mmCIF file of C-alpha atoms in Angstrom:
data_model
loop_
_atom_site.group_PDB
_atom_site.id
_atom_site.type_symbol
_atom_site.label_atom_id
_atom_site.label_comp_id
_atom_site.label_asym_id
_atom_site.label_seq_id
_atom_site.Cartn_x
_atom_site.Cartn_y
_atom_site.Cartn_z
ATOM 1 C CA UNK C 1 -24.793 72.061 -133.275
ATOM 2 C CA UNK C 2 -25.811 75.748 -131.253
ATOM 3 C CA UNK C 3 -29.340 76.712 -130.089
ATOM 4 C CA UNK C 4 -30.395 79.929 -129.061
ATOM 5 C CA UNK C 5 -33.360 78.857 -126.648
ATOM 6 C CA UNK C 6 -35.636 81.320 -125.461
ATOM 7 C CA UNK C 7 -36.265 80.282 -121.865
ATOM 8 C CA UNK C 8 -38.882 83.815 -121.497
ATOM 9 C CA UNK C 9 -40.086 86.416 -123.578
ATOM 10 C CA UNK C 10 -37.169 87.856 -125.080
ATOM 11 C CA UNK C 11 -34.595 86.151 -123.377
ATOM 12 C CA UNK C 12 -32.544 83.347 -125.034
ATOM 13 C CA UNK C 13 -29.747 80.972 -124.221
ATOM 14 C CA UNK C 14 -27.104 79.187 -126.231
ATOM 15 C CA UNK C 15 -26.908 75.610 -126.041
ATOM 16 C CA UNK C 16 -23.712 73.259 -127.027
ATOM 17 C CA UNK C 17 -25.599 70.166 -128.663
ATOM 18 C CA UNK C 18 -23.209 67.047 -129.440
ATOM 19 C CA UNK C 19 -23.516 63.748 -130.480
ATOM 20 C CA UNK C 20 -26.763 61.177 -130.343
ATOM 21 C CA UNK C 21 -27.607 59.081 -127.924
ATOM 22 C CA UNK C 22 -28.755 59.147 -124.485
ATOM 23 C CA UNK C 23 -28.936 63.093 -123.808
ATOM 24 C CA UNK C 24 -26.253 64.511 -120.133
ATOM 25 C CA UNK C 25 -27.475 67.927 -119.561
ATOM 26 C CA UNK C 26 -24.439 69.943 -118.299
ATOM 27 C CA UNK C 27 -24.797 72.650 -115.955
ATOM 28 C CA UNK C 28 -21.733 74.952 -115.517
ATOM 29 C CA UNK C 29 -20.570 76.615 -112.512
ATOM 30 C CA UNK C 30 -19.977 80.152 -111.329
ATOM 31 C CA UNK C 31 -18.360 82.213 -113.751
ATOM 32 C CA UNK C 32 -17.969 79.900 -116.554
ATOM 33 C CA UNK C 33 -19.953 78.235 -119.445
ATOM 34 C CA UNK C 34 -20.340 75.077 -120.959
ATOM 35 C CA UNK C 35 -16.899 75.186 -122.830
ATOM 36 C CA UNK C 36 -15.113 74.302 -119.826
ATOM 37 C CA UNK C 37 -16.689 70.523 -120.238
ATOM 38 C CA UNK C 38 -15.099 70.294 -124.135
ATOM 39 C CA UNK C 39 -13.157 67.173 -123.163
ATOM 40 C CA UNK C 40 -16.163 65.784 -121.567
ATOM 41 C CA UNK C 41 -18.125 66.802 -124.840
ATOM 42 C CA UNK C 42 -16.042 64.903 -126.901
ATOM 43 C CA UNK C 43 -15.844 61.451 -124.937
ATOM 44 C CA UNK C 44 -19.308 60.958 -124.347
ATOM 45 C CA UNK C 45 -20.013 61.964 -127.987
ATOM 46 C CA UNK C 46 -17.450 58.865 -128.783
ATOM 47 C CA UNK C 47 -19.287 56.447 -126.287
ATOM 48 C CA UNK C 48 -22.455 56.995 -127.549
ATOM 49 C CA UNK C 49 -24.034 59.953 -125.607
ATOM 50 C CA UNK C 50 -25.717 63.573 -126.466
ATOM 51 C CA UNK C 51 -24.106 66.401 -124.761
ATOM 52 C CA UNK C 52 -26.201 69.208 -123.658
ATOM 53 C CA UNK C 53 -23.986 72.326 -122.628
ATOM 54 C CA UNK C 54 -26.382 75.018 -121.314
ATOM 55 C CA UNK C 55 -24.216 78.536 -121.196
ATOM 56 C CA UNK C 56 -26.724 80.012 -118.311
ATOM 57 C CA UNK C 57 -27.924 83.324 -118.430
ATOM 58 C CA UNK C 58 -25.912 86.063 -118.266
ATOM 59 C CA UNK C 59 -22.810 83.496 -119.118
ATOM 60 C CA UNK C 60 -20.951 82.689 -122.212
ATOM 61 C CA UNK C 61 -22.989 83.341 -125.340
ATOM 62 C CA UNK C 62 -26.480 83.328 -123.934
ATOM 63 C CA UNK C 63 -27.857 86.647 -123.122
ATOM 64 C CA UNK C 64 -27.314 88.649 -120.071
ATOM 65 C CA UNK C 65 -30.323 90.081 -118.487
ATOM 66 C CA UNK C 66 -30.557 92.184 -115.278
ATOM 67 C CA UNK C 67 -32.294 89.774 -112.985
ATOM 68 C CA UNK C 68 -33.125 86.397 -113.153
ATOM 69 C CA UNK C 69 -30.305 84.884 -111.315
ATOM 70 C CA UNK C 70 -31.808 82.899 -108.748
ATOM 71 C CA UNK C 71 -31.874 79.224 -108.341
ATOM 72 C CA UNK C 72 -35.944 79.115 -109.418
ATOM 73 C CA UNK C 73 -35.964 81.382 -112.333
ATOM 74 C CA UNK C 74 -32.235 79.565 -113.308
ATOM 75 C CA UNK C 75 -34.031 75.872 -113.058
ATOM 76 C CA UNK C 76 -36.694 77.221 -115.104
ATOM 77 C CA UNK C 77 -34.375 77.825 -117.867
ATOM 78 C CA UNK C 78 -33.044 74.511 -117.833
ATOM 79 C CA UNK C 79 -36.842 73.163 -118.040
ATOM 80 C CA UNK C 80 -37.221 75.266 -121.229
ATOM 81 C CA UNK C 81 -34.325 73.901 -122.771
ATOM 82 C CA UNK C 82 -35.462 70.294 -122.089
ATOM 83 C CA UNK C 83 -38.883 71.004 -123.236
ATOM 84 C CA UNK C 84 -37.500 72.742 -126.919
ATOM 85 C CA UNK C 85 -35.030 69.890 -127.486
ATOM 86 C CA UNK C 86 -37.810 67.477 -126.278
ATOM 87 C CA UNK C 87 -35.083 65.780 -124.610
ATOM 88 C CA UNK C 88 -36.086 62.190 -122.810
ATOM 89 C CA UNK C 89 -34.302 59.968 -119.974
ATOM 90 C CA UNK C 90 -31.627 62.546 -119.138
ATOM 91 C CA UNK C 91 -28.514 62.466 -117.415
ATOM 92 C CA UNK C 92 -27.989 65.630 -115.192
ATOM 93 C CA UNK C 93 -25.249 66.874 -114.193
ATOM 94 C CA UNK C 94 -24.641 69.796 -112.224
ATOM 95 C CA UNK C 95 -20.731 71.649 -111.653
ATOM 96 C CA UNK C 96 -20.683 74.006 -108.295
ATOM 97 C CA UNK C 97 -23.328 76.334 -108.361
ATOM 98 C CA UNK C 98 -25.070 74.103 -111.159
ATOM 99 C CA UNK C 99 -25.607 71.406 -108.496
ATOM 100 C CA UNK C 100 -28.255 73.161 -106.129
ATOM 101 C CA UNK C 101 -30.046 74.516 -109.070
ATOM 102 C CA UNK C 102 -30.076 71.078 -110.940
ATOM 103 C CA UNK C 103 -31.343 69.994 -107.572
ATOM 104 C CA UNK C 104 -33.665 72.761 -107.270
ATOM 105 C CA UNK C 105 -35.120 71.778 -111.039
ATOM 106 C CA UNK C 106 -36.006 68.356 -109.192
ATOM 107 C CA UNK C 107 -37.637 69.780 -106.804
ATOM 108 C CA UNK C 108 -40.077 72.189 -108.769
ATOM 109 C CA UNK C 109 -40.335 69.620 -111.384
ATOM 110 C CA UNK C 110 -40.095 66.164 -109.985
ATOM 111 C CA UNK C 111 -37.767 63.360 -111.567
ATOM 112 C CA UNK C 112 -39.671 62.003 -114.557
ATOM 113 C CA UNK C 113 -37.781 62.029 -117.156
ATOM 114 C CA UNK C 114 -34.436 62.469 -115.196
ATOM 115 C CA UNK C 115 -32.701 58.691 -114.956
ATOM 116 C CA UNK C 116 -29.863 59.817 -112.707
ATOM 117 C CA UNK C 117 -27.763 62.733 -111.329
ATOM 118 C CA UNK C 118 -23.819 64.095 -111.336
ATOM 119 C CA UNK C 119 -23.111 66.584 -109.191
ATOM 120 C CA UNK C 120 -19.588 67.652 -109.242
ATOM 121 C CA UNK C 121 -18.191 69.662 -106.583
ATOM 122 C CA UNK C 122 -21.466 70.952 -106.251
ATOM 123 C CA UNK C 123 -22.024 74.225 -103.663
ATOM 124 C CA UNK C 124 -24.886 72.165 -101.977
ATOM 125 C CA UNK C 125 -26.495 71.555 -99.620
ATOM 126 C CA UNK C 126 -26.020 75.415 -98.912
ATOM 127 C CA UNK C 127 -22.717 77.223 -100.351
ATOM 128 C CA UNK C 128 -23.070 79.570 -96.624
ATOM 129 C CA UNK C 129 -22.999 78.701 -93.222
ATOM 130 C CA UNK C 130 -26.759 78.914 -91.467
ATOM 131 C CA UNK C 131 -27.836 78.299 -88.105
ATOM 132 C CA UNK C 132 -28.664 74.854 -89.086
ATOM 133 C CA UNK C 133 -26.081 73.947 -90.951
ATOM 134 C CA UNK C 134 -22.178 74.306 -89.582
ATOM 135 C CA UNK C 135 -20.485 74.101 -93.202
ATOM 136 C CA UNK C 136 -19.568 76.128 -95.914
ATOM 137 C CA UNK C 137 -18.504 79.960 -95.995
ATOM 138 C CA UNK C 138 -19.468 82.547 -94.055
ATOM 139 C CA UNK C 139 -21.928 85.441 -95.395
ATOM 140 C CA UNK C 140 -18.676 88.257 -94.900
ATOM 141 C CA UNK C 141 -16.022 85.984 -97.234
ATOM 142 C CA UNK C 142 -19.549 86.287 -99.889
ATOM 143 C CA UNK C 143 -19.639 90.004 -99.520
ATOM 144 C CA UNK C 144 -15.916 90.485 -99.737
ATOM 145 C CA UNK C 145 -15.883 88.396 -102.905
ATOM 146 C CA UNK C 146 -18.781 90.938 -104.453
ATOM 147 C CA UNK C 147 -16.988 93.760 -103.685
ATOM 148 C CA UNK C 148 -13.622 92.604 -105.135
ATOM 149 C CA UNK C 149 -15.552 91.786 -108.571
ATOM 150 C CA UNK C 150 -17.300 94.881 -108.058
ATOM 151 C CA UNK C 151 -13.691 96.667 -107.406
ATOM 152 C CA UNK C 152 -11.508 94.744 -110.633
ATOM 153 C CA UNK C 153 -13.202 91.701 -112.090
ATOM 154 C CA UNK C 154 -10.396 91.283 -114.043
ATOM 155 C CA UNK C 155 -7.758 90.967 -111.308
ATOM 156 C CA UNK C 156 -10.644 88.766 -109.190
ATOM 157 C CA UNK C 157 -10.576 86.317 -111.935
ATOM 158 C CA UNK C 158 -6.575 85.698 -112.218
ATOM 159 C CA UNK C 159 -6.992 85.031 -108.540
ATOM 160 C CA UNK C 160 -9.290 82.715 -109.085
ATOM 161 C CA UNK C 161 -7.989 80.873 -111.157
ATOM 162 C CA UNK C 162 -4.863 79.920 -109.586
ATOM 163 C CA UNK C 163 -7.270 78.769 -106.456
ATOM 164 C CA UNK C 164 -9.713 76.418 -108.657
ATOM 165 C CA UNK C 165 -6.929 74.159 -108.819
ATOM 166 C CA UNK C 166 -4.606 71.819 -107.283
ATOM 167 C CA UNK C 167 -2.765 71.148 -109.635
ATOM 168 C CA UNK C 168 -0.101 73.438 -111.533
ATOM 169 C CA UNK C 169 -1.647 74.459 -114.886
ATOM 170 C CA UNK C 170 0.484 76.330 -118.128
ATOM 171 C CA UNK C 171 -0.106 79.928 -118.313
ATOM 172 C CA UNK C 172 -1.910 79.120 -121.666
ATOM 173 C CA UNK C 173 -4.460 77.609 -119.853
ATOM 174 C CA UNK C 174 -4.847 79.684 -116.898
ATOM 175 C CA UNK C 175 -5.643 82.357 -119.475
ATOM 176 C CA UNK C 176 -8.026 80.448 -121.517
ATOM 177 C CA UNK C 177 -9.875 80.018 -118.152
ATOM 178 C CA UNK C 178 -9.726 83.000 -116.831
ATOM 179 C CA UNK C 179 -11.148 84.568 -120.571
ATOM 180 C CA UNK C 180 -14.598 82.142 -120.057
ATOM 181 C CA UNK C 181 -14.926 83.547 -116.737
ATOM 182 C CA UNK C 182 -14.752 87.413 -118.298
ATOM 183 C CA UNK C 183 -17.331 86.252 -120.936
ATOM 184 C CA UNK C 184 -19.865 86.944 -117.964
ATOM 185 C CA UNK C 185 -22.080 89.753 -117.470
ATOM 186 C CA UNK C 186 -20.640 91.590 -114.361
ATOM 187 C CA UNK C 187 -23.774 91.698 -112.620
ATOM 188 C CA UNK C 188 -24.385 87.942 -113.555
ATOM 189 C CA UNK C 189 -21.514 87.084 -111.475
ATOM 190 C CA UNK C 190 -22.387 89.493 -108.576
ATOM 191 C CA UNK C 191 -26.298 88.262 -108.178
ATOM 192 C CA UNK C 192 -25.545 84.951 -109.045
ATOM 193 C CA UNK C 193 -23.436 85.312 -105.823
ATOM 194 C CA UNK C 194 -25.653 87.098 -104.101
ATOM 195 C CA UNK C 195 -28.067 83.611 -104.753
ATOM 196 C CA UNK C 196 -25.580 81.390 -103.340
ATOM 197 C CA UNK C 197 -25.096 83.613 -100.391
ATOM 198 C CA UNK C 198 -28.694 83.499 -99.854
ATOM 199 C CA UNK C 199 -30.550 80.348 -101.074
ATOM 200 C CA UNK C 200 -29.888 76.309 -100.113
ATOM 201 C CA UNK C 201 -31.181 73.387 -101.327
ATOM 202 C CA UNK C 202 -30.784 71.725 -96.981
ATOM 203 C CA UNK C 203 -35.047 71.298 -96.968
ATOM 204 C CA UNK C 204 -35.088 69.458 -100.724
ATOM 205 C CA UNK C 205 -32.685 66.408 -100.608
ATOM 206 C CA UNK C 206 -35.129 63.899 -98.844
ATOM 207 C CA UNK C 207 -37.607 64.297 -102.527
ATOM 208 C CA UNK C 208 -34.110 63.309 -104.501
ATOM 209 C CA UNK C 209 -34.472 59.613 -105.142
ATOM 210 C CA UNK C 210 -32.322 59.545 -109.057
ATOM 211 C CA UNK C 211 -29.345 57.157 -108.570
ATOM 212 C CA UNK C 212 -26.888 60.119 -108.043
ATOM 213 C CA UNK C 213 -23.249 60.275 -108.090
ATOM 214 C CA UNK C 214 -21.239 63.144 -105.469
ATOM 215 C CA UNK C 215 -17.596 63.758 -107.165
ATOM 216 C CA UNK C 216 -16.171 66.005 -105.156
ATOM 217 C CA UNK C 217 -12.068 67.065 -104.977
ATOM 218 C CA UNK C 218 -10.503 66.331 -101.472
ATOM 219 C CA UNK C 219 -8.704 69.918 -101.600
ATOM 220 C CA UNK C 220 -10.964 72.276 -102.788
ATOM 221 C CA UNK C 221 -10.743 75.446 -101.876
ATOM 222 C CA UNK C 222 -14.039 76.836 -102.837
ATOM 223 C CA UNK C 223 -16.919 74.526 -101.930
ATOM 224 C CA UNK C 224 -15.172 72.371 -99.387
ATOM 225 C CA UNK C 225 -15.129 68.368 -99.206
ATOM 226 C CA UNK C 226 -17.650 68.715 -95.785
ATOM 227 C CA UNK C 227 -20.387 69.310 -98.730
ATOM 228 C CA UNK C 228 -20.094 66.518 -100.491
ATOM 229 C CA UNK C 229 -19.746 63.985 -97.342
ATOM 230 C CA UNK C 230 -23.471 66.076 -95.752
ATOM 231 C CA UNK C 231 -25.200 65.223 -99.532
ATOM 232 C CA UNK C 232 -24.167 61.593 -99.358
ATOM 233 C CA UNK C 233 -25.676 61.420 -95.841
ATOM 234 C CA UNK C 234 -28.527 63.369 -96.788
ATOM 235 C CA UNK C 235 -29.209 61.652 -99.904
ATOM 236 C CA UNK C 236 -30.954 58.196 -100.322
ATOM 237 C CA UNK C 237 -29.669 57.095 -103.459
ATOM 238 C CA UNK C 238 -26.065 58.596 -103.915
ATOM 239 C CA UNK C 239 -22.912 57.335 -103.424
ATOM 240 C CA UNK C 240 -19.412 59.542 -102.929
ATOM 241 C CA UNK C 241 -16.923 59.495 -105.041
ATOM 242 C CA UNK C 242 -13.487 61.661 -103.732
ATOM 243 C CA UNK C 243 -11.074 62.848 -106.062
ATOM 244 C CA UNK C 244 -7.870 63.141 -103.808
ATOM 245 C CA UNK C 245 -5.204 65.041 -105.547
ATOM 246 C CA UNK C 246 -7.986 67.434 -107.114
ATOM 247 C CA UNK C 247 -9.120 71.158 -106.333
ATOM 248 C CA UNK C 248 -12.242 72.591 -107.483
ATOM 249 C CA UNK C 249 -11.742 72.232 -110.957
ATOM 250 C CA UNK C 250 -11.274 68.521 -110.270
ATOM 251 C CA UNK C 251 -12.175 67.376 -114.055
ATOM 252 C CA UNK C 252 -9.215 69.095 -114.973
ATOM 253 C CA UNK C 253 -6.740 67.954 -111.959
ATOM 254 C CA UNK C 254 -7.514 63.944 -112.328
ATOM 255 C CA UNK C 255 -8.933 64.020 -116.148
ATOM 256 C CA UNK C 256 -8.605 60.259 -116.492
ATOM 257 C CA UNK C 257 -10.183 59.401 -113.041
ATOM 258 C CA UNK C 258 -12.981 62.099 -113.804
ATOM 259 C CA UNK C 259 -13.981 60.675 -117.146
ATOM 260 C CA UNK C 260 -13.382 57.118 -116.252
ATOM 261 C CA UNK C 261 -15.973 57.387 -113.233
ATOM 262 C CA UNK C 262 -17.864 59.631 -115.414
ATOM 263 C CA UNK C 263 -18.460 57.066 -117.939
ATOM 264 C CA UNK C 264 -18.554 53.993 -114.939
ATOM 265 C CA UNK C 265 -21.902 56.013 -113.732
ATOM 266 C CA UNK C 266 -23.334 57.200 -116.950
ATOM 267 C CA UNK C 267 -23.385 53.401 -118.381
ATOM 268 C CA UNK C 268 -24.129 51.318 -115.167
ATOM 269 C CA UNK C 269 -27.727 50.298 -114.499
ATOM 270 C CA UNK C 270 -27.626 52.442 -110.861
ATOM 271 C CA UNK C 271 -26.200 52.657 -107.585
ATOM 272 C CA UNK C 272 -27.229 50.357 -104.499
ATOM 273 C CA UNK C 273 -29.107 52.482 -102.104
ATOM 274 C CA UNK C 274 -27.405 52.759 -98.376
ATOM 275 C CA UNK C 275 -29.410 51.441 -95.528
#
């Protein structure tokens, strides 16, 4: 089943709604939508859970305004989809970019309702290097980024593409991914960027108490492994889970491992919290 949420006046968003159960809420990363979890769709539809694919704005089908980008307005949306759908006890689960705003909806919103957290390869604790905070990219590889997509989006994506992974991927699909990231608005991608350049979720971890799961792939190239070892320090209630062989796009390097510990997390009763 599709919504078409309006999340503010005038402005809606297309939601992937599958199966019964208890209700995951997917969050996508940066430039992509909530197709790119169909094989997740599918097996927690057969083991008894609700898939929730929000396409964000200005990605996939929903619409593509000219601001709105940031992580505040972005966790906002994902409130208003909750709200509509009335959805209770929820899984979320946040890819890349989708992590800091999933953990930015905690923040602004608080954790009732919310029984645990995913985040997968998440660009979190901050996706940029800061002062206080040694990992990450720097603020000129951001910049050059914008002005490449700014220069040939097109070309920026094929390059992408073959840097998401690890592992060597048919041309068929290569295409198929690079043709979710082109579904974008142009200046979605760029100020979306622009937020992950500029915002960071380092000040919110220590209100994140939701039995949370980090997956995170040991050679990705985009949001590298250092993140995911800083949120399991930083957070309470989380444990780490490395995917060795696996890139950024790690659900689609180790599919079996991904879904198995995907479906080990969703169905256990928590984590034990570290001392």
């Amino acid at each position: 089943m599709s919504h078409f949420i309006e999340v503010e006046p005038g402005i809606k968003v297309h939601v992937e709604d599958i199966g019964q159960g208890q209700p995951v809420v997917f969050v996508h990363a940066w430039p992509l939508n909530s197709r790119i979890f169909e094989q997740q769709a599918v097996i927690l539809a057969q083991n008894g859970f609700r898939f929730i694919g929000i396409d964000l704005r200005g990605y996939g089908k929903s619409d593509k305004p000219w601001s709105g980008y940031d992580f505040n307005r972005m966790a906002h949306d994902i409130k208003a989809v909750i709200d509509f759908l009335q959805l209770k006890n929820i899984i979320l689960a946040g890819y890349s970019i989708g992590g800091p705003i999933t953990i930015r909806y905690l923040n602004l919103f608080g954790e009732e309702g919310v029984e645990k957290l995913l985040l997968m390869a998440a660009a979190a604790p901050s996706y940029t290097k800061r002062k206080n905070f040694k990992y990450g990219k720097n603020r000129s590889e951001v910049d050059l980024l914008i002005s490449h997509i700014t220069q040939d989006r097109p070309r920026q994506m094929a390059l992408y593409a073959k840097m998401y992974f690890n592992k060597r991927k048919s041309s068929e699909f290569l295409a198929w991914f690079q043709s979710l990231g082109l579904q974008a608005g142009a200046h979605s991608m760029i100020h979306s960027m622009i937020a992950l350049r500029d915002d960071d979720v380092l000040g919110e971890l220590g209100a994140v108490t939701l039995p949370t799961a980090i997956f995170h792939g040991k050679k990705d190239r985009s949001c590298p492994f250092d993140l995911a070892r800083e949120l399991n320090k930083r957070l309470s209630n989380s444990v780490l889970v490395p995917f060795h062989a696996s890139g950024h796009g790690l659900y689609w390097d180790e599919p079996q491992k991904f879904n198995k510990e995907m479906m080990r997390f969703f169905k256990s009763s928590g984590i034990k919290p570290k001392n």
